[in-house]
Amino acid sequence: MIIVLRQGTPKPEIDQLCETISKMGSVTINPVIGTDLTILGLIGDTSHLDPTQIESFHCVERIMHVAEPYKKANRSFHPDDTVVDVGGVKVGGNKLTMIAGPCSVEGKGQICGIAERVKESGAAILRGGAFKPRTSPYAFQGLKYEGLELLKEARAHTGLPIVSELMSPYDIDRFIEDVDCIQVGARNMQNFDLLRQLGKIDKPILLKRGLSATIEEWLMSAEYIMAGGNEKVILCERGIRTYETYTRNTVDIGAVPIIKRLSHLPILVDPSHGTGKRWMVSPMTKAAVAVGADGIMIEVHNDPQHALCDGQQSITPDTFDEIMKEIRVIAQAVGREV
Ligand code: PEP
Ligand code: MN
């Protein structure tokens, strides 16, 4: 339930209303003081609340019922766009956030070299997998803790904040220490224990869309994290499974405006996993920017032919540089800065 308050309602009146609501039932009250709107977002079992009593308060303009099962992630609970600070980089603001780096960290020269190049081209955040969720147990699984150490070296070398995928709740403390943003991969989007744990921490979470997840299921996963108190969630569309086999996945480009309508959370697009083909990264990046994505996450490798993971969809630093130049004009056309 959402209670829209009259503009300029003095705080003591809001407090009095909150106290009355608390006596009626066990709901959590989230006040949101926006630029044009002040609302109270009520989460929990609202069936015991008496709307007539609530409406009798002078400060109440109207009551709205939220039909969707996601509340904290719902735009009606938070009309303004959320901006998440990742190591000083604002994700979700007017500036597009470009995240680039290899699928997997493979060595010091590799990660530091790529970090330097993508930074020069305009990337704001460095990505790199240390723990890799591979389909085959015989495939390269990542450098694990050593990979995190190398990412930290690349951050120290370039100043770029780092994002890396966490696969197990056992490593949460280590990730809190080491990275600026924790990635939850597509395969873990519905690992509810992991999501619940991430809800208790104070660190940005990049939540990728599950392989076959609906938009509502994806937002419910965001809700798991937010319900615990961590509201620093960034969504990432990375393609979904469809009947089409030409591409690795099908980029659901329509998910961007849908998320923008339903939620206040920032939304990124990952055209690398979305297509699985390096030649499609540039056109899908342009499409994502045009449709209103808040940023793009791209796999960049110094030697894609010999990458230990996802070489077929990785682009070189030179191609990344060209893409950065190409998207400037599109970004400008939709009122964004690169
Ligand atoms: C990744 O970003 O390296 C990754 C494994 O992505 P996804 O979870 O989207 O497959
Ligand atoms: Mn990858």
Coordinates of C-alpha atoms and ligand atoms in Angstrom, one line a residue:
M1 CA 0.0 0.0 0.0
I2 CA 1.2 3.5 -0.8
I3 CA 0.0 6.6 1.1
V4 CA 0.5 9.8 -0.9
L5 CA 0.9 12.7 1.5
R6 CA 0.2 16.4 0.8
Q7 CA 3.2 18.4 -0.1
G8 CA 4.8 20.2 2.8
T9 CA 3.3 18.0 5.5
P10 CA 5.2 18.8 8.8
K11 CA 7.2 15.9 10.2
P12 CA 5.3 15.6 13.5
E13 CA 2.1 15.0 11.5
I14 CA 3.8 12.2 9.5
D15 CA 5.1 10.7 12.7
Q16 CA 1.6 10.7 14.2
L17 CA 0.2 9.0 11.1
C18 CA 3.0 6.4 11.2
E19 CA 2.3 5.7 14.9
T20 CA -1.4 5.1 14.2
I21 CA -0.6 2.8 11.3
S22 CA 1.9 0.8 13.4
K23 CA -0.8 0.2 16.0
M24 CA -3.2 -1.2 13.4
G25 CA -0.9 -4.0 12.1
S26 CA 2.6 -5.2 11.7
V27 CA 3.8 -3.4 8.6
T28 CA 7.1 -1.8 7.7
I29 CA 6.7 1.9 6.8
N30 CA 9.2 3.3 4.3
P31 CA 8.9 7.1 4.0
V32 CA 10.1 8.4 0.6
I33 CA 10.5 12.1 0.4
G34 CA 10.9 12.9 -3.3
T35 CA 11.2 16.1 -5.1
D36 CA 7.6 16.3 -6.2
L37 CA 6.0 13.7 -4.0
T38 CA 6.1 12.5 -0.4
I39 CA 4.9 9.0 0.1
L40 CA 4.8 6.3 2.8
G41 CA 5.4 2.8 1.3
L42 CA 3.8 0.1 3.5
I43 CA 5.2 -3.4 3.2
G44 CA 3.7 -6.5 4.9
D45 CA 0.2 -7.7 5.6
T46 CA -1.9 -4.6 5.1
S47 CA -5.2 -6.4 5.5
H48 CA -5.6 -5.1 9.1
L49 CA -5.2 -1.5 8.1
D50 CA -8.3 0.7 8.1
P51 CA -8.2 2.9 5.0
T52 CA -11.0 5.2 6.4
Q53 CA -9.0 5.9 9.5
I54 CA -5.9 6.6 7.5
E55 CA -7.8 8.9 5.1
S56 CA -9.1 10.8 8.0
F57 CA -5.7 12.3 8.5
H58 CA -5.5 15.7 7.0
C59 CA -2.0 15.1 5.5
V60 CA -3.2 12.1 3.5
E61 CA -3.9 12.9 -0.1
R62 CA -4.8 9.4 -1.3
I63 CA -4.1 5.7 -0.8
M64 CA -2.9 3.4 -3.6
H65 CA -2.8 -0.3 -3.6
V66 CA 0.3 -1.9 -5.2
A67 CA -0.8 -5.0 -7.1
E68 CA 2.7 -6.2 -8.0
P69 CA 4.4 -8.6 -5.6
Y70 CA 7.6 -6.5 -5.6
K71 CA 7.3 -3.5 -3.4
K72 CA 10.7 -2.0 -2.6
A73 CA 11.8 -2.5 -6.2
N74 CA 8.6 -1.0 -7.5
R75 CA 8.7 2.5 -9.1
S76 CA 5.5 3.5 -7.3
F77 CA 7.4 3.1 -4.0
H78 CA 10.2 5.3 -5.2
P79 CA 9.2 7.5 -8.1
D80 CA 12.7 8.9 -8.7
D81 CA 15.4 6.9 -10.4
T82 CA 17.8 5.2 -8.0
V83 CA 21.5 6.0 -8.5
V84 CA 23.9 3.4 -7.1
D85 CA 27.4 4.5 -6.1
V86 CA 30.0 1.9 -7.1
G87 CA 33.4 3.0 -5.7
G88 CA 32.6 6.6 -6.6
V89 CA 31.0 5.9 -10.0
K90 CA 27.3 6.8 -10.2
V91 CA 25.3 4.1 -11.9
G92 CA 21.8 5.2 -13.0
G93 CA 22.5 8.9 -13.4
N94 CA 22.6 10.9 -16.6
K95 CA 25.9 9.5 -17.5
L96 CA 26.1 6.0 -19.1
T97 CA 28.2 3.6 -17.1
M98 CA 30.5 1.5 -19.3
I99 CA 31.8 -1.6 -17.7
A100 CA 34.5 -3.6 -19.5
G101 CA 37.0 -6.3 -18.9
P102 CA 37.6 -10.0 -19.5
C103 CA 35.3 -12.8 -18.8
S104 CA 37.9 -14.3 -16.5
V105 CA 41.0 -12.9 -14.8
E106 CA 43.9 -14.9 -16.3
G107 CA 47.0 -13.2 -15.0
K108 CA 48.5 -9.9 -13.9
G109 CA 49.6 -8.7 -17.3
Q110 CA 46.3 -9.6 -18.8
I111 CA 44.0 -7.9 -16.3
C112 CA 46.2 -4.8 -15.8
G113 CA 46.8 -4.4 -19.5
I114 CA 43.1 -4.6 -20.4
A115 CA 42.1 -2.3 -17.5
E116 CA 44.5 0.4 -18.7
R117 CA 43.2 0.2 -22.3
V118 CA 39.5 0.2 -21.4
K119 CA 40.0 3.1 -19.0
E120 CA 41.7 5.1 -21.8
S121 CA 38.7 4.5 -24.0
G122 CA 36.2 5.6 -21.3
A123 CA 35.2 2.6 -19.2
A124 CA 34.2 3.6 -15.7
I125 CA 34.3 0.1 -14.0
L126 CA 36.5 -2.9 -14.6
R127 CA 34.8 -6.4 -14.7
G128 CA 36.6 -9.7 -14.3
G129 CA 35.5 -13.1 -13.2
A130 CA 37.6 -14.8 -10.5
F131 CA 35.0 -17.5 -9.7
K132 CA 33.5 -18.8 -12.9
P133 CA 30.1 -20.7 -13.1
R134 CA 31.0 -23.1 -16.0
T135 CA 28.7 -25.6 -17.5
S136 CA 31.4 -28.2 -17.5
P137 CA 33.3 -29.1 -14.3
Y138 CA 36.4 -29.8 -16.5
A139 CA 36.4 -26.2 -17.9
F140 CA 38.6 -23.4 -16.4
Q141 CA 36.9 -22.4 -13.1
G142 CA 38.7 -19.1 -12.6
L143 CA 41.7 -18.1 -10.5
K144 CA 39.5 -17.7 -7.5
Y145 CA 41.1 -15.8 -4.6
E146 CA 44.2 -15.1 -6.7
G147 CA 41.9 -13.6 -9.3
L148 CA 40.5 -11.2 -6.7
E149 CA 44.0 -10.2 -5.7
L150 CA 44.9 -9.5 -9.3
L151 CA 41.7 -7.4 -9.8
K152 CA 42.7 -5.4 -6.8
E153 CA 46.1 -4.8 -8.4
A154 CA 44.4 -3.6 -11.6
R155 CA 42.2 -1.3 -9.5
A156 CA 45.3 0.1 -7.8
H157 CA 47.0 0.5 -11.1
T158 CA 44.1 2.3 -12.9
G159 CA 41.8 3.6 -10.2
L160 CA 38.8 1.8 -11.8
P161 CA 36.3 0.3 -9.3
I162 CA 35.9 -3.5 -9.8
V163 CA 33.0 -5.8 -10.2
S164 CA 33.2 -9.6 -9.9
E165 CA 30.9 -12.6 -9.6
L166 CA 30.2 -14.2 -6.2
M167 CA 29.0 -17.7 -6.4
S168 CA 28.9 -18.9 -2.8
P169 CA 27.6 -17.3 0.5
Y170 CA 30.8 -18.6 2.1
D171 CA 32.9 -15.9 0.2
I172 CA 30.7 -12.9 1.1
D173 CA 33.1 -11.4 3.6
R174 CA 36.0 -11.7 1.2
F175 CA 34.0 -10.0 -1.5
I176 CA 32.9 -7.2 0.8
E177 CA 36.6 -6.6 1.5
D178 CA 37.8 -6.9 -2.0
V179 CA 35.4 -5.6 -4.6
D180 CA 33.3 -2.5 -5.2
C181 CA 30.3 -4.3 -6.6
I182 CA 29.3 -7.9 -6.2
Q183 CA 27.9 -9.6 -9.3
V184 CA 25.2 -12.3 -8.9
G185 CA 25.3 -14.3 -12.1
A186 CA 22.3 -15.5 -14.2
R187 CA 22.6 -19.0 -12.8
N188 CA 22.3 -17.7 -9.2
M189 CA 19.5 -15.2 -9.8
Q190 CA 17.2 -17.4 -7.8
N191 CA 19.7 -18.6 -5.2
F192 CA 17.5 -17.2 -2.5
D193 CA 19.9 -18.0 0.4
L194 CA 22.6 -16.1 -1.4
L195 CA 20.2 -13.2 -2.2
R196 CA 19.0 -13.0 1.4
Q197 CA 22.6 -12.8 2.7
L198 CA 23.4 -10.1 0.2
G199 CA 20.4 -8.2 1.6
K200 CA 22.2 -7.8 4.9
I201 CA 25.3 -6.1 3.6
D202 CA 26.1 -2.6 2.5
K203 CA 27.6 -3.2 -1.0
P204 CA 26.2 -2.6 -4.5
I205 CA 24.9 -5.8 -6.1
L206 CA 24.8 -6.3 -9.9
L207 CA 21.9 -8.7 -10.4
K208 CA 21.9 -10.5 -13.8
R209 CA 18.7 -11.8 -15.2
G210 CA 18.3 -15.5 -14.9
L211 CA 18.6 -17.7 -18.0
S212 CA 14.8 -18.2 -18.3
A213 CA 13.5 -15.7 -15.8
T214 CA 10.5 -13.5 -16.4
I215 CA 10.8 -9.8 -15.6
E216 CA 8.6 -10.3 -12.5
E217 CA 10.8 -13.2 -11.2
W218 CA 13.9 -11.0 -11.8
L219 CA 12.4 -8.1 -9.8
M220 CA 11.4 -10.5 -7.1
S221 CA 15.0 -11.5 -6.8
A222 CA 15.9 -7.8 -6.5
E223 CA 13.2 -7.6 -3.8
Y224 CA 14.9 -10.4 -1.8
I225 CA 18.0 -8.3 -1.6
M226 CA 16.2 -5.1 -0.9
A227 CA 13.8 -6.6 1.7
G228 CA 16.9 -7.3 3.8
G229 CA 17.8 -3.7 3.8
N230 CA 20.3 -3.5 0.9
E231 CA 18.8 -1.2 -1.7
K232 CA 21.9 -0.8 -3.8
V233 CA 20.7 -3.1 -6.6
I234 CA 21.7 -2.7 -10.3
L235 CA 19.9 -4.9 -12.8
C236 CA 21.6 -6.4 -15.9
E237 CA 19.8 -7.9 -18.9
R238 CA 22.1 -10.5 -20.3
G239 CA 19.8 -12.3 -22.7
I240 CA 17.3 -15.1 -22.1
R241 CA 16.7 -18.6 -23.6
T242 CA 14.3 -18.7 -26.5
Y243 CA 13.8 -21.1 -29.3
E244 CA 16.4 -19.2 -31.4
T245 CA 19.7 -21.0 -31.5
Y246 CA 21.6 -18.7 -33.8
T247 CA 22.7 -16.6 -30.9
R248 CA 23.8 -17.9 -27.5
N249 CA 20.8 -16.1 -25.9
T250 CA 18.2 -13.6 -27.1
V251 CA 18.8 -10.1 -25.8
D252 CA 15.4 -8.9 -24.5
I253 CA 15.9 -5.3 -25.5
G254 CA 12.3 -4.6 -24.5
A255 CA 13.2 -5.4 -20.9
V256 CA 14.9 -2.0 -20.6
P257 CA 11.8 0.2 -21.1
I258 CA 9.8 -2.3 -19.1
I259 CA 12.1 -2.2 -16.2
K260 CA 12.2 1.6 -16.4
R261 CA 8.5 1.6 -16.1
L262 CA 8.1 -0.9 -13.4
S263 CA 11.1 -0.1 -11.3
H264 CA 13.4 2.7 -10.2
L265 CA 16.5 0.5 -10.2
P266 CA 19.3 1.1 -12.8
I267 CA 19.3 -1.3 -15.7
L268 CA 22.4 -2.3 -17.7
V269 CA 22.7 -4.5 -20.8
D270 CA 25.4 -7.2 -21.4
P271 CA 25.5 -7.7 -25.2
S272 CA 28.4 -10.2 -24.9
H273 CA 26.6 -13.0 -23.0
G274 CA 23.4 -11.7 -24.7
T275 CA 24.5 -12.7 -28.2
G276 CA 27.6 -14.9 -27.7
K277 CA 29.1 -13.3 -30.9
R278 CA 31.7 -10.6 -30.9
W279 CA 30.4 -9.0 -34.1
M280 CA 27.0 -8.4 -32.5
V281 CA 28.4 -6.5 -29.5
S282 CA 28.6 -3.2 -31.3
P283 CA 25.1 -3.2 -32.8
M284 CA 23.4 -4.5 -29.6
T285 CA 25.3 -1.9 -27.6
K286 CA 23.9 0.8 -29.8
A287 CA 20.4 -0.6 -29.5
A288 CA 20.7 -0.8 -25.7
V289 CA 21.9 2.9 -25.4
A290 CA 19.1 4.0 -27.8
V291 CA 16.4 2.2 -25.8
G292 CA 17.5 3.8 -22.5
A293 CA 19.9 1.5 -20.7
D294 CA 21.8 3.1 -17.9
G295 CA 25.0 1.4 -18.9
I296 CA 26.6 -1.5 -20.8
M297 CA 28.8 -4.4 -19.6
I298 CA 31.1 -5.8 -22.3
E299 CA 33.7 -8.6 -22.3
V300 CA 37.0 -7.3 -23.6
H301 CA 40.1 -9.5 -24.0
N302 CA 43.6 -8.7 -25.3
D303 CA 43.7 -12.0 -27.2
P304 CA 40.2 -13.3 -27.7
Q305 CA 41.3 -16.3 -29.7
H306 CA 43.2 -17.6 -26.7
A307 CA 40.9 -16.5 -23.9
L308 CA 40.3 -19.2 -21.3
C309 CA 36.6 -18.4 -21.3
D310 CA 34.1 -16.8 -23.7
G311 CA 36.6 -15.8 -26.4
Q312 CA 34.0 -16.1 -29.1
Q313 CA 32.1 -13.1 -27.7
S314 CA 35.0 -11.1 -26.4
I315 CA 36.1 -8.0 -28.3
T316 CA 39.6 -6.5 -28.4
P317 CA 40.5 -3.2 -26.7
D318 CA 40.7 -1.6 -30.1
T319 CA 37.1 -2.6 -30.9
F320 CA 36.0 -1.4 -27.5
D321 CA 37.5 2.0 -28.3
E322 CA 35.6 2.2 -31.6
I323 CA 32.3 1.3 -29.9
M324 CA 32.9 4.0 -27.3
K325 CA 33.3 6.5 -30.2
E326 CA 30.2 5.2 -32.1
I327 CA 27.8 5.4 -29.1
R328 CA 28.6 9.0 -28.3
V329 CA 26.2 10.3 -31.0
I330 CA 23.4 7.8 -29.9
A331 CA 23.9 8.7 -26.3
Q332 CA 23.6 12.4 -27.2
A333 CA 20.4 11.7 -29.2
V334 CA 18.7 10.2 -26.1
G335 CA 20.0 12.9 -23.7
R336 CA 22.8 10.8 -22.1
E337 CA 26.4 11.5 -21.5
V338 CA 29.1 8.9 -22.2
Ligands
PEP1 C1 29.7 -13.3 -16.6 O1 29.3 -12.1 -16.6 O2 30.9 -13.6 -16.6 C2 28.7 -14.3 -16.6 C3 29.0 -15.6 -16.3 O3 27.5 -13.9 -17.0 P1 26.0 -14.6 -16.8 O4 25.8 -14.9 -15.4 O5 25.1 -13.6 -17.4 O6 26.1 -15.8 -17.7
MN2 MN 31.7 -14.6 -19.8

